[in-house]
Tab-separated table of C-alpha atoms and ligand atoms in Angstrom:
chain	number	residue	atom	x	y	z
Y	109	MET	CA	-2.237	31.899	7.121
Y	110	ARG	CA	0.545	30.105	9.103
Y	111	LEU	CA	3.108	28.851	6.822
Y	112	LEU	CA	6.017	26.504	7.706
Y	113	VAL	CA	8.797	26.627	5.326
Y	114	VAL	CA	10.997	23.555	5.814
Y	115	GLY	CA	14.573	24.673	4.379
Y	116	ALA	CA	14.169	28.253	5.061
Y	117	SER	CA	17.917	28.628	5.186
Y	118	GLY	CA	18.102	27.656	1.517
Y	119	PHE	CA	17.904	29.600	-1.593
Y	120	LEU	CA	14.449	29.031	-2.537
Y	121	GLY	CA	13.103	28.747	0.927
Y	122	GLY	CA	14.640	31.944	2.030
Y	123	GLU	CA	12.815	33.753	-1.006
Y	124	VAL	CA	9.559	32.155	-0.034
Y	125	CYS	CA	10.038	33.427	3.381
Y	126	ARG	CA	10.815	37.051	2.352
Y	127	GLN	CA	7.818	37.147	0.184
Y	128	ALA	CA	5.435	35.616	2.777
Y	129	VAL	CA	6.629	37.879	5.576
Y	130	THR	CA	6.124	40.859	3.218
Y	131	ALA	CA	2.640	39.623	2.481
Y	132	GLY	CA	1.782	39.561	6.292
Y	133	GLU	CA	1.761	35.697	6.672
Y	134	ARG	CA	2.888	34.224	10.075
Y	135	VAL	CA	6.041	32.211	9.077
Y	136	VAL	CA	8.067	29.630	10.902
Y	137	GLY	CA	11.137	28.369	9.018
Y	138	THR	CA	13.576	25.577	9.443
Y	139	TYR	CA	17.441	25.386	9.148
Y	140	HIS	CA	19.913	22.555	9.577
Y	141	ALA	CA	23.513	23.348	8.823
Y	142	GLY	CA	22.740	26.970	7.914
Y	143	ALA	CA	20.700	29.853	9.213
Y	144	VAL	CA	17.617	31.498	8.570
Y	145	ALA	CA	18.492	35.137	7.232
Y	146	VAL	CA	15.026	36.622	6.869
Y	147	PRO	CA	13.793	38.897	9.656
Y	148	GLY	CA	10.182	38.238	10.834
Y	149	VAL	CA	10.620	34.441	10.539
Y	150	ALA	CA	10.551	32.199	13.593
Y	151	ALA	CA	13.513	30.016	13.126
Y	152	ARG	CA	13.498	26.340	14.201
Y	153	TRP	CA	16.368	23.876	13.789
Y	154	LEU	CA	15.269	20.620	12.104
Y	155	ASP	CA	16.576	17.421	10.708
Y	156	VAL	CA	14.181	15.840	8.286
Y	157	THR	CA	15.766	12.532	8.589
Y	158	ASP	CA	14.592	12.449	12.015
Y	159	ARG	CA	10.878	11.403	11.666
Y	160	SER	CA	9.939	11.893	15.208
Y	161	ALA	CA	11.306	15.425	15.175
Y	162	VAL	CA	9.605	16.384	12.123
Y	163	ARG	CA	6.149	15.018	13.626
Y	164	ALA	CA	6.729	16.950	16.789
Y	165	LEU	CA	7.507	20.160	15.143
Y	166	LEU	CA	4.483	19.984	13.028
Y	167	ALA	CA	2.338	19.087	15.876
Y	168	GLU	CA	3.631	22.116	17.686
Y	169	VAL	CA	3.512	24.625	14.927
Y	170	ARG	CA	0.212	23.368	13.342
Y	171	PRO	CA	0.690	25.204	10.031
Y	172	ASP	CA	-2.052	25.835	7.371
Y	173	ALA	CA	0.433	25.192	4.813
Y	174	VAL	CA	3.839	23.506	4.633
Y	175	ILE	CA	6.435	24.334	1.762
Y	176	ALA	CA	9.064	21.314	1.750
Y	177	THR	CA	12.234	22.343	-0.039
Y	178	PRO	CA	15.136	20.231	1.634
Y	179	TYR	CA	17.474	18.081	-0.447
Y	180	ARG	CA	21.135	16.954	-0.239
Y	181	TYR	CA	22.505	16.114	-3.848
Y	182	ASP	CA	24.052	12.981	-2.654
Y	183	ASP	CA	22.031	12.080	0.414
Y	184	TRP	CA	18.930	9.843	-0.078
Y	185	SER	CA	17.899	9.960	3.442
Y	186	VAL	CA	17.493	13.788	3.304
Y	187	THR	CA	15.931	13.914	-0.200
Y	188	ALA	CA	13.564	10.955	-0.382
Y	189	ASP	CA	13.270	9.907	3.413
Y	190	GLY	CA	13.150	13.451	4.592
Y	191	ALA	CA	10.351	14.364	1.965
Y	192	ALA	CA	8.247	11.322	3.137
Y	193	HIS	CA	8.660	12.301	6.906
Y	194	VAL	CA	7.403	15.841	6.131
Y	195	ALA	CA	4.482	14.773	4.063
Y	196	TYR	CA	3.473	12.345	6.664
Y	197	ALA	CA	3.675	14.895	9.466
Y	198	ALA	CA	1.857	17.470	7.218
Y	199	ALA	CA	-0.991	14.977	6.693
Y	200	GLU	CA	-1.283	14.151	10.403
Y	201	VAL	CA	-1.983	17.900	11.101
Y	202	GLY	CA	-4.222	18.502	7.941
Y	203	ALA	CA	-1.744	20.963	6.307
Y	204	ARG	CA	-1.869	21.870	2.531
Y	205	LEU	CA	1.713	20.615	1.352
Y	206	VAL	CA	3.790	22.098	-1.483
Y	207	HIS	CA	6.547	19.737	-2.190
Y	208	LEU	CA	9.584	20.836	-4.295
Y	209	SER	CA	10.482	18.381	-6.997
Y	210	SER	CA	12.855	18.576	-9.839
Y	211	ASP	CA	13.474	18.154	-13.627
Y	212	ALA	CA	16.369	15.798	-12.551
Y	213	LEU	CA	13.810	12.922	-12.247
Y	214	HIS	CA	13.548	12.685	-16.052
Y	215	ALA	CA	16.002	10.881	-18.366
Y	216	GLY	CA	16.192	13.522	-20.902
Y	217	ARG	CA	14.910	13.551	-24.538
Y	218	PRO	CA	14.311	16.195	-27.455
Y	219	THR	CA	10.576	16.682	-26.725
Y	220	PRO	CA	9.149	18.557	-23.708
Y	221	TYR	CA	7.925	16.692	-20.741
Y	222	ARG	CA	4.224	17.293	-19.630
Y	223	ASP	CA	3.306	17.592	-15.935
Y	224	ASP	CA	2.167	14.020	-15.292
Y	225	GLU	CA	4.891	12.111	-16.937
Y	226	PRO	CA	6.328	9.232	-14.672
Y	227	PRO	CA	9.896	9.672	-13.655
Y	228	THR	CA	12.712	8.074	-15.567
Y	229	PRO	CA	15.669	8.643	-13.509
Y	230	VAL	CA	19.016	7.995	-14.782
Y	231	PHE	CA	21.242	9.108	-11.573
Y	232	PRO	CA	21.007	9.026	-7.960
Y	233	TYR	CA	19.861	12.404	-7.271
Y	234	GLY	CA	16.971	12.184	-9.802
Y	235	ALA	CA	16.214	8.720	-8.178
Y	236	ALA	CA	15.951	10.242	-4.842
Y	237	LYS	CA	13.640	13.079	-6.232
Y	238	ALA	CA	11.508	10.363	-7.799
Y	239	ALA	CA	11.219	8.359	-4.766
Y	240	ALA	CA	10.253	11.466	-2.776
Y	241	GLU	CA	7.513	12.133	-5.309
Y	242	THR	CA	6.146	8.521	-4.781
Y	243	ALA	CA	6.002	8.814	-1.247
Y	244	VAL	CA	4.543	12.232	-0.981
Y	245	ARG	CA	1.735	11.182	-3.543
Y	246	ALA	CA	1.040	7.972	-1.622
Y	247	ILE	CA	0.801	9.889	1.748
Y	248	ASP	CA	-1.252	12.798	0.560
Y	249	PRO	CA	-2.768	12.730	-2.942
Y	250	ALA	CA	-3.914	16.251	-2.519
Y	251	ALA	CA	-0.299	17.592	-2.434
Y	252	VAL	CA	1.162	19.494	-5.160
Y	253	LEU	CA	4.572	18.483	-6.336
Y	254	VAL	CA	6.317	21.293	-7.825
Y	255	ARG	CA	8.768	20.168	-10.576
Y	256	THR	CA	11.036	22.793	-11.358
Y	257	SER	CA	14.421	23.452	-13.262
Y	258	LEU	CA	17.496	25.452	-12.489
Y	259	ILE	CA	16.898	28.120	-10.078
Y	260	VAL	CA	18.544	31.428	-10.986
Y	261	GLY	CA	18.809	34.872	-9.305
Y	262	GLU	CA	21.146	36.796	-7.030
Y	263	GLY	CA	23.209	34.333	-4.842
Y	264	SER	CA	22.168	31.242	-7.070
Y	265	LYS	CA	24.440	28.327	-7.466
Y	266	GLN	CA	23.665	28.313	-11.067
Y	267	ILE	CA	24.843	31.560	-11.781
Y	268	GLN	CA	27.876	31.229	-9.706
Y	269	LEU	CA	28.658	28.041	-11.919
Y	270	CYS	CA	28.468	30.278	-14.853
Y	271	LEU	CA	30.928	32.848	-13.292
Y	272	ASP	CA	33.365	30.051	-12.458
Y	273	ALA	CA	33.271	28.562	-15.863
Y	274	LEU	CA	33.826	32.116	-17.584
Y	275	ALA	CA	36.750	32.145	-15.285
Y	276	GLY	CA	37.843	28.736	-16.490
Y	277	ARG	CA	37.318	27.217	-13.057
Y	278	ALA	CA	34.309	24.995	-14.070
Y	279	THR	CA	32.955	23.491	-17.081
Y	280	LEU	CA	29.510	24.246	-18.639
Y	281	PHE	CA	27.965	21.445	-20.899
Y	282	THR	CA	26.612	22.249	-24.326
Y	283	ASP	CA	24.446	19.118	-24.216
Y	284	GLU	CA	22.491	19.753	-20.961
Y	285	LEU	CA	19.367	21.591	-21.812
Y	286	ARG	CA	17.212	23.048	-18.849
Y	287	CYS	CA	14.228	25.608	-18.436
Y	288	PRO	CA	15.878	28.157	-15.922
Y	289	VAL	CA	13.456	29.925	-13.557
Y	290	ASP	CA	13.946	32.998	-11.457
Y	291	VAL	CA	13.819	32.384	-7.747
Y	292	ARG	CA	11.384	35.171	-7.337
Y	293	ASP	CA	8.996	33.888	-9.801
Y	294	LEU	CA	9.152	30.484	-8.367
Y	295	ALA	CA	8.696	31.598	-4.807
Y	296	ALA	CA	5.701	33.685	-5.864
Y	297	ALA	CA	4.171	30.425	-7.603
Y	298	VAL	CA	4.788	28.268	-4.644
Y	299	LEU	CA	3.003	30.707	-2.465
Y	300	GLU	CA	0.071	30.834	-4.795
Y	301	LEU	CA	0.017	27.180	-4.667
Y	302	THR	CA	-0.426	27.028	-0.928
Y	303	ARG	CA	-3.780	28.645	-1.419
Y	304	SER	CA	-4.904	26.600	-4.454
Y	305	GLU	CA	-6.167	22.863	-4.564
Y	306	VAL	CA	-3.716	21.913	-7.436
Y	307	ALA	CA	-2.864	18.243	-6.826
Y	308	GLY	CA	-0.074	15.988	-8.160
Y	309	PRO	CA	2.949	17.035	-10.377
Y	310	LEU	CA	3.144	20.390	-11.809
Y	311	ASN	CA	5.878	21.753	-13.983
Y	312	VAL	CA	6.867	25.249	-12.761
Y	313	ALA	CA	9.920	26.498	-14.766
Y	314	GLY	CA	10.891	29.158	-17.365
Y	315	PRO	CA	9.385	28.894	-20.880
Y	316	GLU	CA	12.798	28.973	-22.543
Y	317	ALA	CA	15.103	25.999	-22.909
Y	318	VAL	CA	18.815	26.736	-23.035
Y	319	SER	CA	22.063	24.824	-22.490
Y	320	ARG	CA	24.166	25.502	-19.499
Y	321	ALA	CA	26.670	26.812	-22.068
Y	322	GLU	CA	24.206	29.154	-23.644
Y	323	MET	CA	23.295	30.349	-19.933
Y	324	GLY	CA	26.891	31.015	-19.340
Y	325	LEU	CA	27.014	33.233	-22.571
Y	326	LEU	CA	23.866	35.142	-21.424
Y	327	VAL	CA	25.422	35.713	-18.061
Y	328	ALA	CA	28.746	36.975	-19.597
Y	329	ALA	CA	26.654	39.464	-21.769
Y	330	ARG	CA	24.542	40.511	-18.693
Y	331	LEU	CA	27.727	41.302	-16.762
Y	332	GLY	CA	29.941	42.645	-19.503
Y	333	LEU	CA	32.246	39.740	-19.017
Y	334	ASP	CA	34.502	38.396	-21.944
Y	335	PRO	CA	32.923	35.061	-23.101
Y	336	ALA	CA	36.143	33.920	-24.856
Y	337	GLY	CA	37.059	32.507	-21.506
Y	338	LEU	CA	34.057	30.188	-21.176
Y	339	LYS	CA	34.951	26.751	-20.527
Y	340	THR	CA	32.564	24.328	-22.282
Y	341	GLY	CA	32.318	20.509	-22.782
Y	342	THR	CA	29.765	17.863	-23.178
Y	343	SER	CA	28.431	15.631	-20.187
Y	344	VAL	CA	28.580	12.629	-22.692
Y	345	GLY	CA	32.280	13.446	-23.417
Y	346	ALA	CA	32.972	13.675	-19.684
Y	347	GLY	CA	31.487	10.244	-19.166
Y	348	LEU	CA	28.752	11.524	-16.885
Y	349	HIS	CA	25.495	9.543	-16.842
Y	350	ARG	CA	23.138	12.491	-16.291
Y	351	PRO	CA	19.948	13.689	-17.917
Y	352	THR	CA	20.815	15.692	-21.279
Y	353	GLU	CA	17.916	17.521	-22.681
Y	354	VAL	CA	14.976	17.999	-20.260
Y	355	ARG	CA	12.500	20.628	-21.295
Y	356	LEU	CA	9.604	21.270	-18.904
Y	357	ASP	CA	6.397	22.275	-20.431
Y	358	SER	CA	4.993	24.686	-17.965
Y	359	SER	CA	2.053	25.792	-19.806
Y	360	ARG	CA	-0.364	24.539	-17.356
Y	361	ALA	CA	1.239	26.480	-14.532
Y	362	ALA	CA	1.179	29.441	-16.732
Y	363	GLU	CA	-2.523	29.054	-17.069
Y	364	LEU	CA	-3.302	28.248	-13.593
Y	365	LEU	CA	-1.150	30.872	-11.815
Y	366	ARG	CA	-1.096	34.675	-11.753
Y	367	THR	CA	2.678	34.634	-11.361
Y	368	ARG	CA	4.314	35.115	-14.646
Y	369	LEU	CA	7.306	32.634	-15.311
Y	370	ARG	CA	9.782	34.564	-17.128
Y	371	GLY	CA	12.383	33.033	-19.551
Y	372	ILE	CA	16.194	33.345	-19.017
Y	373	SER	CA	16.796	35.792	-21.788
Y	374	GLU	CA	14.429	38.205	-20.313
Y	375	LEU	CA	15.666	37.751	-16.932
Y	376	LEU	CA	19.244	38.332	-17.992
Y	377	ALA	CA	18.367	41.005	-20.560
Y	378	GLY	CA	19.395	43.985	-18.378
W	411	NAP	N1	18.668	24.740	-7.119
W	411	NAP	C1	18.299	24.434	-8.267
W	411	NAP	O1	18.775	24.794	-9.307
W	411	NAP	C2	17.201	23.413	-8.384
W	411	NAP	C3	16.694	22.836	-9.626
W	411	NAP	C4	15.727	22.018	-9.649
W	411	NAP	C5	15.013	21.588	-8.390
W	411	NAP	N2	15.446	21.880	-7.185
W	411	NAP	C6	14.778	21.698	-5.938
W	411	NAP	O2	14.267	22.850	-5.331
W	411	NAP	C7	14.316	22.799	-3.944
W	411	NAP	C8	15.235	23.972	-3.248
W	411	NAP	O3	16.457	23.983	-3.791
W	411	NAP	P1	17.445	25.098	-3.429
W	411	NAP	O4	18.461	25.452	-4.463
W	411	NAP	O5	16.735	26.225	-2.705
W	411	NAP	O6	18.103	24.276	-2.223
W	411	NAP	P2	19.279	24.630	-1.164
W	411	NAP	O7	19.615	26.181	-1.231
W	411	NAP	O8	20.465	23.779	-1.221
W	411	NAP	O9	18.443	24.652	0.254
W	411	NAP	C9	18.345	23.226	0.594
W	411	NAP	C10	17.570	23.244	1.946
W	411	NAP	O10	17.677	21.907	2.435
W	411	NAP	C11	17.953	22.042	3.914
W	411	NAP	N3	18.490	20.825	4.456
W	411	NAP	C12	19.474	19.999	4.029
W	411	NAP	N4	19.601	18.941	4.832
W	411	NAP	C13	18.784	19.048	5.666
W	411	NAP	C14	18.268	18.137	6.702
W	411	NAP	N5	18.956	16.910	7.105
W	411	NAP	N6	17.246	18.532	7.619
W	411	NAP	C15	16.715	19.587	7.256
W	411	NAP	N7	16.836	20.508	6.250
W	411	NAP	C16	17.858	20.140	5.416
W	411	NAP	C17	19.192	23.003	3.928
W	411	NAP	O11	19.336	23.538	5.257
W	411	NAP	P3	20.819	24.099	5.714
W	411	NAP	O12	21.282	24.918	4.545
W	411	NAP	O13	20.451	25.016	6.928
W	411	NAP	O14	21.621	22.951	6.060
W	411	NAP	C18	18.393	24.201	3.057
W	411	NAP	O15	17.476	24.910	3.771
W	411	NAP	C19	15.089	21.331	-3.617
W	411	NAP	O16	13.952	20.533	-3.237
W	411	NAP	C20	15.740	21.039	-4.992
W	411	NAP	O17	15.621	19.607	-5.107
W	411	NAP	C21	16.373	22.957	-7.260
């Protein structure tokens, strides 16, 4: 299979590339401000906000499947428009599309979210991810939209945030619950999905919901760090308008996929 990983220089994209190359796939991977660090990947520069460039690359590479990961937290043109450009170009060449979405498109509530619940974004990043989904679904109803949560693992921004909070340099919120997923599990699930016919939104996250502050304590225990220094707070108290409790119910993915999605306690158990 010829795979195009858009955002191969990113955290998830890099792991997808590693696993795909190991499995013997032919992989083309794109970068923008960063670089592709995985040997065996044919690296190409791409700006997803440039619709013509995206179409030209897809027409040249002619992939069987495209994995679309790009986003910028505060840039609608990358997160929303860029996702639409990739979906349009993938549809033009008849490629299977696996689009990376996020739990950030939900408002937050005490009960878990099922796969097919419509977005209820409360902040710009969530709105951009919701817009991306709408565009991707309209262009290619057969595409799968992987709704995931905090991506953890070696080199993860989320683990670094925990380390910063343990050193008093950042704050972890007690009122923001998420379902962290290991980057290796998520990448394996994404690669499985390139060969499946699953369409529409699919929750692909860990089975265990924890607050960011609880995750900080698990990281401290895993690394033998003193938890006393952990700086915590609440997002409500900080005046932030962000989703609070977002639990993704990933039971459908657990049934559909061979990849087991591990919970954060198991991942950080040692
Ligand atoms: N990280 C999480 O905890 C988390 C949680 C939920 C959902 N997600 C979703 O999962 C996906 C992957 O996340 P990640 O943590 O792996 O992201 P990441 O490490 O920040 O990677 C983002 C990728 O987007 C690329 N990119 C940014 N601007 C671009 C542009 N204008 N044109 C082309 N590419 C561009 C980056 O390329 P350069 O680095 O080369 O510029 C990079 O390869 C995203 O769609 C995100 O919304 C992530």
